[in-house]
Coordinates of C-alpha atoms in Angstrom, one line a residue:
X1182 CA -50.4 -13.5 29.2
X1183 CA -50.3 -16.7 31.3
X1184 CA -47.1 -17.3 33.3
X1185 CA -46.1 -20.3 31.1
X1186 CA -46.3 -18.2 27.9
X1187 CA -44.2 -15.6 29.6
X1188 CA -41.7 -18.3 30.5
X1189 CA -41.5 -19.4 26.9
X1190 CA -40.8 -15.9 25.7
X1191 CA -38.1 -15.4 28.3
X1192 CA -36.5 -18.7 27.4
X1193 CA -36.4 -17.7 23.7
X1194 CA -34.3 -14.6 24.7
X1195 CA -32.1 -16.1 27.4
X1196 CA -31.2 -19.4 25.7
X1197 CA -29.8 -17.8 22.6
X1198 CA -26.1 -18.6 22.1
X1199 CA -23.9 -16.2 23.9
X1200 CA -21.0 -14.6 22.1
X1201 CA -18.0 -17.0 22.0
X1202 CA -15.1 -15.8 24.2
X1203 CA -12.6 -18.1 25.9
X1204 CA -13.4 -17.6 29.6
X1205 CA -9.9 -17.6 30.9
X1206 CA -7.9 -16.4 27.9
X1207 CA -7.2 -12.8 29.0
X1208 CA -6.5 -13.8 32.6
X1209 CA -4.3 -16.7 31.6
X1210 CA -2.3 -14.5 29.3
X1211 CA -1.7 -12.0 32.1
X1212 CA -0.7 -14.7 34.5
X1213 CA 1.8 -16.1 32.0
X1214 CA 3.2 -12.6 31.6
X1215 CA 3.7 -12.3 35.3
X1216 CA 5.5 -15.6 35.2
X1217 CA 7.8 -14.2 32.5
X1218 CA 8.5 -11.2 34.7
X1219 CA 9.3 -13.5 37.6
X1220 CA 11.8 -15.4 35.4
X1221 CA 13.3 -12.1 34.3
X1222 CA 13.8 -11.2 38.0
X1223 CA 15.7 -14.4 38.5
X1224 CA 17.9 -13.5 35.4
X1225 CA 18.6 -10.1 37.0
X1226 CA 20.0 -11.7 40.1
X1227 CA 22.0 -14.2 38.2
X1228 CA 23.4 -11.5 35.9
X1229 CA 25.1 -9.8 38.7
X1230 CA 27.6 -12.6 39.1
X1231 CA 27.7 -13.8 35.4
X1232 CA 31.1 -14.0 33.8
X1233 CA 29.8 -12.2 30.7
X1234 CA 27.7 -9.6 32.4
X1235 CA 26.9 -7.7 29.2
X1236 CA 25.3 -10.7 27.6
X1237 CA 23.5 -11.7 30.8
X1238 CA 22.2 -8.2 31.3
X1239 CA 21.2 -7.9 27.7
X1240 CA 19.1 -11.1 28.0
X1241 CA 17.7 -9.8 31.3
X1242 CA 16.5 -6.5 29.8
X1243 CA 15.1 -8.3 26.8
X1244 CA 13.2 -10.7 29.1
X1245 CA 11.8 -7.8 31.1
X1246 CA 10.7 -6.0 27.9
X1247 CA 9.0 -9.1 26.6
X1248 CA 7.3 -9.7 30.0
X1249 CA 6.1 -6.1 30.3
X1250 CA 4.8 -6.1 26.8
X1251 CA 2.9 -9.3 27.3
X1252 CA 1.5 -8.1 30.7
X1253 CA 0.3 -4.8 29.2
X1254 CA -1.4 -6.7 26.4
X1255 CA -2.9 -9.2 28.8
X1256 CA -4.2 -6.5 31.0
X1257 CA -5.7 -4.7 28.1
X1258 CA -7.5 -7.8 27.0
X1259 CA -8.6 -8.4 30.6
X1260 CA -10.0 -4.9 30.9
X1261 CA -11.9 -5.3 27.6
X1262 CA -13.3 -8.7 28.7
X1263 CA -14.4 -7.2 32.0
X1264 CA -16.3 -4.4 30.3
X1265 CA -17.8 -7.0 27.9
X1266 CA -19.0 -9.2 30.8
X1267 CA -20.3 -6.2 32.8
X1268 CA -22.4 -5.0 29.8
X1269 CA -23.7 -8.6 29.1
X1270 CA -24.8 -9.1 32.7
X1271 CA -26.4 -5.7 32.9
X1272 CA -28.3 -6.4 29.7
X1273 CA -29.5 -9.7 31.1
X1274 CA -30.3 -8.5 34.6
X1275 CA -33.9 -7.5 33.8
X1276 CA -34.7 -10.7 31.8
X1277 CA -33.2 -12.9 34.6
X1278 CA -35.2 -11.1 37.3
X1279 CA -38.4 -11.6 35.2
X1280 CA -37.6 -15.2 34.6
X1281 CA -37.1 -15.9 38.3
X1282 CA -40.4 -14.2 39.1
X1283 CA -42.3 -16.4 36.5
X1284 CA -40.6 -19.5 37.8
X1285 CA -41.6 -18.6 41.4
X1286 CA -45.2 -18.1 40.4
X1287 CA -45.4 -21.3 38.3
X1288 CA -43.6 -23.3 41.0
X1289 CA -45.7 -21.9 43.8
X1290 CA -49.2 -22.3 42.2
X1291 CA -51.6 -24.8 43.8
X1292 CA -53.0 -27.7 41.9
X1293 CA -56.5 -26.3 41.5
X1294 CA -55.0 -23.1 40.0
X1295 CA -52.9 -25.1 37.5
X1296 CA -56.1 -26.9 36.3
X1297 CA -57.4 -23.5 35.2
X1298 CA -54.9 -23.4 32.4
X1299 CA -56.6 -22.1 29.1
X1300 CA -56.0 -25.5 27.5
X1301 CA -57.6 -27.3 30.4
X1302 CA -55.9 -30.2 32.3
X1303 CA -54.2 -31.4 29.1
X1304 CA -52.7 -27.9 28.5
X1305 CA -51.6 -27.7 32.1
X1306 CA -49.9 -31.1 31.8
X1307 CA -48.1 -30.1 28.6
X1308 CA -47.0 -26.8 30.2
X1309 CA -45.7 -28.8 33.2
X1310 CA -43.8 -31.1 30.9
X1311 CA -42.3 -28.1 29.0
X1312 CA -41.1 -26.5 32.3
X1313 CA -39.5 -29.9 33.3
X1314 CA -37.8 -30.2 29.9
X1315 CA -36.3 -26.7 30.0
X1316 CA -35.2 -26.9 33.6
X1317 CA -31.7 -28.3 32.6
X1318 CA -31.3 -25.5 30.1
X1319 CA -32.2 -23.0 32.7
X1320 CA -29.7 -24.6 35.1
X1321 CA -27.0 -24.4 32.5
X1322 CA -27.8 -20.7 31.8
X1323 CA -27.6 -20.0 35.6
X1324 CA -24.3 -21.8 35.7
X1325 CA -23.1 -19.6 32.8
X1326 CA -24.1 -16.5 34.5
X1327 CA -22.4 -17.6 37.7
X1328 CA -19.2 -18.3 35.8
X1329 CA -19.4 -14.9 34.2
X1330 CA -19.7 -13.3 37.6
X1331 CA -16.8 -15.3 39.0
X1332 CA -14.7 -14.4 36.0
X1333 CA -15.6 -10.7 36.4
X1334 CA -14.4 -10.8 40.0
X1335 CA -11.2 -12.7 39.1
X1336 CA -10.4 -10.2 36.3
X1337 CA -10.8 -7.3 38.7
X1338 CA -8.5 -8.9 41.2
X1339 CA -6.0 -9.8 38.5
X1340 CA -5.8 -6.2 37.2
X1341 CA -5.1 -4.9 40.7
X1342 CA -2.4 -7.5 41.4
X1343 CA -0.8 -7.2 37.9
X1344 CA -0.7 -3.4 38.2
X1345 CA 1.4 -3.8 41.4
X1346 CA 3.6 -6.3 39.6
X1347 CA 4.1 -3.9 36.7
X1348 CA 5.4 -1.2 39.0
X1349 CA 7.9 -3.7 40.7
X1350 CA 9.0 -5.0 37.3
X1351 CA 9.6 -1.5 36.0
X1352 CA 11.9 -0.8 38.9
X1353 CA 13.8 -4.0 38.2
X1354 CA 14.2 -3.3 34.5
X1355 CA 15.5 0.2 35.3
X1356 CA 18.1 -1.5 37.5
X1357 CA 19.0 -3.9 34.7
X1358 CA 19.4 -1.0 32.2
X1359 CA 21.6 0.9 34.6
X1360 CA 23.7 -2.2 35.2
X1361 CA 24.0 -2.7 31.5
X1362 CA 25.2 0.8 31.0
X1363 CA 27.9 0.2 33.6
X1364 CA 28.9 -3.1 32.1
X1365 CA 29.2 -1.6 28.6
X1366 CA 31.4 1.2 30.0
X1367 CA 33.6 -1.4 31.7
X1368 CA 33.9 -3.6 28.6
X1369 CA 37.4 -3.6 27.0
X1370 CA 37.5 -7.1 25.4
X1371 CA 35.8 -6.5 22.0
X1372 CA 37.8 -7.4 19.0
X1373 CA 38.6 -4.6 16.5
X1374 CA 38.3 -4.6 12.8
X1375 CA 39.9 -1.2 12.3
X1376 CA 41.1 1.9 14.2
X1377 CA 39.4 5.1 13.2
X1378 CA 41.1 8.5 12.7
X1379 CA 39.4 10.9 15.0
X1380 CA 40.5 14.0 12.9
X1381 CA 39.1 12.7 9.7
X1382 CA 36.0 11.5 11.4
X1383 CA 35.4 15.0 12.9
X1384 CA 35.9 16.6 9.5
X1385 CA 33.5 14.2 7.9
X1386 CA 30.8 14.8 10.6
X1387 CA 31.3 18.6 10.2
X1388 CA 31.2 18.7 6.4
X1389 CA 28.6 16.0 5.4
X1390 CA 25.2 17.5 4.7
X1391 CA 23.4 14.3 4.0
X1392 CA 23.5 10.7 5.1
X1393 CA 24.6 9.8 1.5
X1394 CA 27.7 12.0 1.9
X1395 CA 28.5 10.7 5.3
X1396 CA 28.1 7.0 4.3
X1397 CA 30.3 7.6 1.2
X1398 CA 33.0 9.1 3.3
X1399 CA 33.2 6.4 6.1
X1400 CA 36.1 4.6 4.4
X1401 CA 38.2 7.7 4.7
X1402 CA 38.1 7.6 8.6
X1403 CA 39.9 4.3 8.8
X1404 CA 43.4 4.8 10.2
X1405 CA 44.5 1.1 10.5
X1406 CA 42.5 -1.9 9.2
X1407 CA 42.7 -5.4 10.7
X1408 CA 41.8 -8.2 8.4
X1409 CA 38.5 -9.5 9.6
X1410 CA 36.1 -10.6 6.8
X1411 CA 32.4 -9.6 7.5
X1412 CA 29.9 -12.5 7.2
X1413 CA 27.7 -12.9 4.2
X1414 CA 24.0 -12.2 4.9
X1415 CA 22.6 -13.5 1.6
X1416 CA 20.7 -16.3 3.2
X1417 CA 19.3 -14.0 6.0
X1418 CA 17.9 -11.2 3.9
X1419 CA 14.2 -10.8 4.6
X1420 CA 14.3 -12.9 7.8
X1421 CA 16.3 -10.6 10.2
X1422 CA 14.8 -9.7 13.5
X1423 CA 14.2 -6.0 14.1
X1424 CA 16.8 -4.3 16.4
X1425 CA 14.1 -3.2 18.9
X1426 CA 10.7 -4.3 20.2
X1427 CA 8.1 -2.0 18.7
X1428 CA 5.6 -1.4 16.0
X1429 CA 6.1 -0.3 12.4
X1430 CA 5.0 3.4 12.4
X1431 CA 6.0 4.5 9.0
X1432 CA 7.0 2.5 5.9
X1433 CA 9.9 3.4 3.6
X1434 CA 9.0 6.4 1.4
X1435 CA 5.9 7.2 3.4
X1436 CA 5.5 10.9 4.1
X1437 CA 5.5 12.1 7.7
X1438 CA 3.4 14.9 9.1
X1439 CA 5.7 17.5 7.6
X1440 CA 5.6 15.8 4.2
X1441 CA 9.2 14.5 4.4
X1442 CA 9.8 11.1 2.8
X1443 CA 12.8 9.0 3.9
X1444 CA 14.0 5.7 2.4
X1445 CA 14.0 4.0 5.8
X1446 CA 11.3 2.9 8.2
X1447 CA 10.3 4.3 11.5
X1448 CA 9.6 2.0 14.5
X1449 CA 7.5 3.2 17.5
X1450 CA 9.0 1.9 20.7
X1451 CA 8.5 2.1 24.5
X1452 CA 10.7 4.6 26.4
X1453 CA 14.2 3.3 27.2
X1454 CA 13.7 0.3 24.9
X1455 CA 16.9 -1.7 24.3
X1456 CA 18.3 -1.7 20.7
X1457 CA 20.4 -4.7 19.8
X1458 CA 22.3 -5.8 16.7
X1459 CA 20.3 -8.2 14.6
X1460 CA 23.4 -9.8 13.2
X1461 CA 27.2 -10.1 13.7
X1462 CA 28.7 -6.9 12.4
X1463 CA 31.3 -4.2 12.6
X1464 CA 30.4 -0.9 14.1
X1465 CA 31.3 1.8 11.5
X1466 CA 30.1 4.8 13.4
X1467 CA 28.6 5.7 16.8
X1468 CA 27.5 9.2 17.9
X1469 CA 25.4 12.2 16.9
X1470 CA 24.8 12.7 13.2
X1471 CA 23.0 15.5 11.3
X1472 CA 19.4 15.8 12.6
X1473 CA 19.2 12.1 13.4
X1474 CA 20.2 12.3 17.1
X1475 CA 22.4 9.5 18.4
X1476 CA 23.2 7.1 15.5
X1477 CA 24.8 3.6 15.2
X1478 CA 25.9 2.5 11.8
X1479 CA 26.7 -1.2 11.4
X1480 CA 28.4 -3.1 8.5
X1481 CA 27.1 -6.6 8.6
X1482 CA 28.9 -7.4 5.3
X1483 CA 31.0 -5.6 2.7
X1484 CA 29.1 -2.7 1.0
X1485 CA 26.1 -3.1 3.3
X1486 CA 25.2 -0.6 6.1
X1487 CA 22.5 -0.7 8.7
X1488 CA 21.7 2.8 10.0
X1489 CA 19.9 3.0 13.4
X1490 CA 19.0 6.6 14.4
X1491 CA 17.2 8.2 17.2
X1492 CA 18.7 6.5 20.2
X1493 CA 19.5 8.4 23.4
X1494 CA 22.3 6.2 24.8
X1495 CA 24.7 4.4 22.5
X1496 CA 27.3 1.8 23.2
X1497 CA 30.6 0.7 21.5
X1498 CA 33.1 2.5 19.3
X1499 CA 33.9 2.5 15.6
X1500 CA 35.8 -0.6 14.6
X1501 CA 34.3 -2.9 17.2
X1502 CA 33.3 -6.3 16.0
X1503 CA 30.1 -7.4 17.7
X1504 CA 28.0 -10.5 17.9
X1505 CA 24.3 -10.9 17.0
X1506 CA 22.0 -9.5 19.8
X1507 CA 24.8 -7.3 21.2
X1508 CA 23.4 -4.2 22.8
X1509 CA 23.8 -1.0 20.7
X1510 CA 22.0 1.4 23.0
X1511 CA 18.8 2.6 24.6
X1512 CA 15.9 4.7 23.4
X1513 CA 15.1 8.0 25.1
X1514 CA 11.9 9.1 26.9
X1515 CA 13.2 8.6 30.5
X1516 CA 11.0 11.3 31.9
X1517 CA 7.9 9.6 30.5
X1518 CA 9.0 6.1 31.2
X1519 CA 6.9 5.3 34.2
X1520 CA 3.6 6.5 32.7
X1521 CA 4.2 5.0 29.4
X1522 CA 5.4 1.6 30.6
X1523 CA 2.6 1.2 33.1
X1524 CA 0.0 2.2 30.4
X1525 CA -1.9 -0.4 28.5
X1526 CA -3.4 2.0 26.0
X1527 CA -2.5 1.6 22.4
X1528 CA -0.1 -1.2 22.9
X1529 CA -0.9 -2.9 19.6
X1530 CA -1.3 0.3 17.6
X1531 CA 1.8 2.2 18.6
X1532 CA -0.1 5.1 19.9
X1533 CA 1.1 4.4 23.4
X1534 CA 4.7 4.4 22.4
X1535 CA 6.6 7.7 22.8
X1536 CA 9.9 7.0 21.0
X1537 CA 10.9 6.3 17.4
X1538 CA 13.8 4.5 15.9
X1539 CA 14.7 5.2 12.3
X1540 CA 16.1 2.3 10.3
X1541 CA 17.8 2.6 7.0
X1542 CA 19.6 -0.1 4.9
X1543 CA 22.2 1.0 2.3
X1544 CA 23.8 -1.3 -0.3
X1545 CA 26.7 0.1 -2.3
X1546 CA 25.6 3.5 -0.7
X1547 CA 22.1 3.2 -2.3
X1548 CA 19.1 2.9 0.1
X1549 CA 17.0 -0.3 0.0
X1550 CA 13.7 -0.8 1.7
X1551 CA 14.4 -2.2 5.2
X1552 CA 11.3 -4.3 4.9
X1553 CA 13.1 -6.4 2.3
X1554 CA 15.7 -7.2 5.1
X1555 CA 13.7 -7.3 8.4
X1556 CA 10.6 -9.0 9.5
X1557 CA 8.6 -5.7 10.0
X1558 CA 5.3 -7.4 10.8
X1559 CA 6.6 -8.4 14.2
X1560 CA 5.0 -6.5 17.0
X1561 CA 6.8 -6.0 20.3

C-alpha cells in the first residue's frame, strides 16, 4: 500500500474524537480540597484561643472532615483519570509510531520518486495537497497527546503531594478531636431543662428490654423540670441535615445480614467521625443502652425523639439544652483510623467506611422513617 494511503488510514483512526473528560477536573478538585485542609489548619490554631472553644473546635473538626472527604474523592478521581490516560496513550502508541514513520517517508521522498505515484503527477499533487490539509489536524492531535502526557505527570505528582498532606491533616484532626474532648469535659455553662433522677434512670436502664419501653419511661426519670419550651420543627421536617458525614447504608425496615429489621436507618461513617445535633434540642439520655452501644437521645420538640446509637464517645448530660450543630460525640474505630482515613477506596459507596450510626425518629413513642425527617441523599 502506498505511503499516502497508509497515512489516510492512520488519520481515520487517530483523528476520531477522543472521549470527553475535563483535563484538569480531578486535579483541580484535589487542589481545592488541599486548600480546604489548609483553612481547617488555620481554624485549629484560632480555636485554641477562641472564647467559645467548643463551637470553634466543632467547626474545626467539621472543616477537617469535609476537607479529608473532598481530598479522598479528588485523589480517587485523579487515580482513575491517570489510569484512563495511561491506557489511552498505550493504545495509541503503535498508531502514533506508524504515523510518524509514514510522515518521515513521505516528507523525505525525492521529487522523482513522488512522480511515480500510481495516479501519475496529478495523483501525486493531490496527495501532497491532502497531506498539507491534514497537517493542522495532525499538529492538533500531537498537542492533545502532549497535554495528556503533561496531565499524566501532573496527576502522579499531585497524588504524591496530596498523600503527604493527608497524613499531616489526619494528625491535625486527631489533635482537634482530642481538644474537643477536653473542651466538652470542661464545659459547665449549658442551660438545663430538667434534672434527672439517677436512681430512676438506673432502674429504667436495667429493666427496659426494648427501645420502646425505654423511650416510654423517660419521663419517669425527671426529678425537677425547668420551664423551657422546645422549638417546633414542623417547617424543618424533611430538610434536616444528618448528624454525621457518611453514606446511607441501610434504609428503615431493610433487613441486615442477620435478617433483623429496624425502623431506623444506618449510616456508614469514617472512624472517629464527629456526630452533631441537627437542631436545637434537649438531651433526654446519654450513655449505654441495650445492644445499641453508646446512645444519645434528643428531644427537639414535645413528643419527638431523635435516637443516635453506635457512638464510642458521647458528650453532655440528660437535661442539657443544646444548640444546632452542638457536638454529641465521636464514632469509634480509632485503631483503624489511619488506614481508613488515608484510603480512597469506596469513598462514594460506603465500603471504605468502618463505623455505623443508627438513627431512629420517634413521634409519640411510635417510630417514623428518618428519611421523612433528614436529607438522607447527602453523601459525606
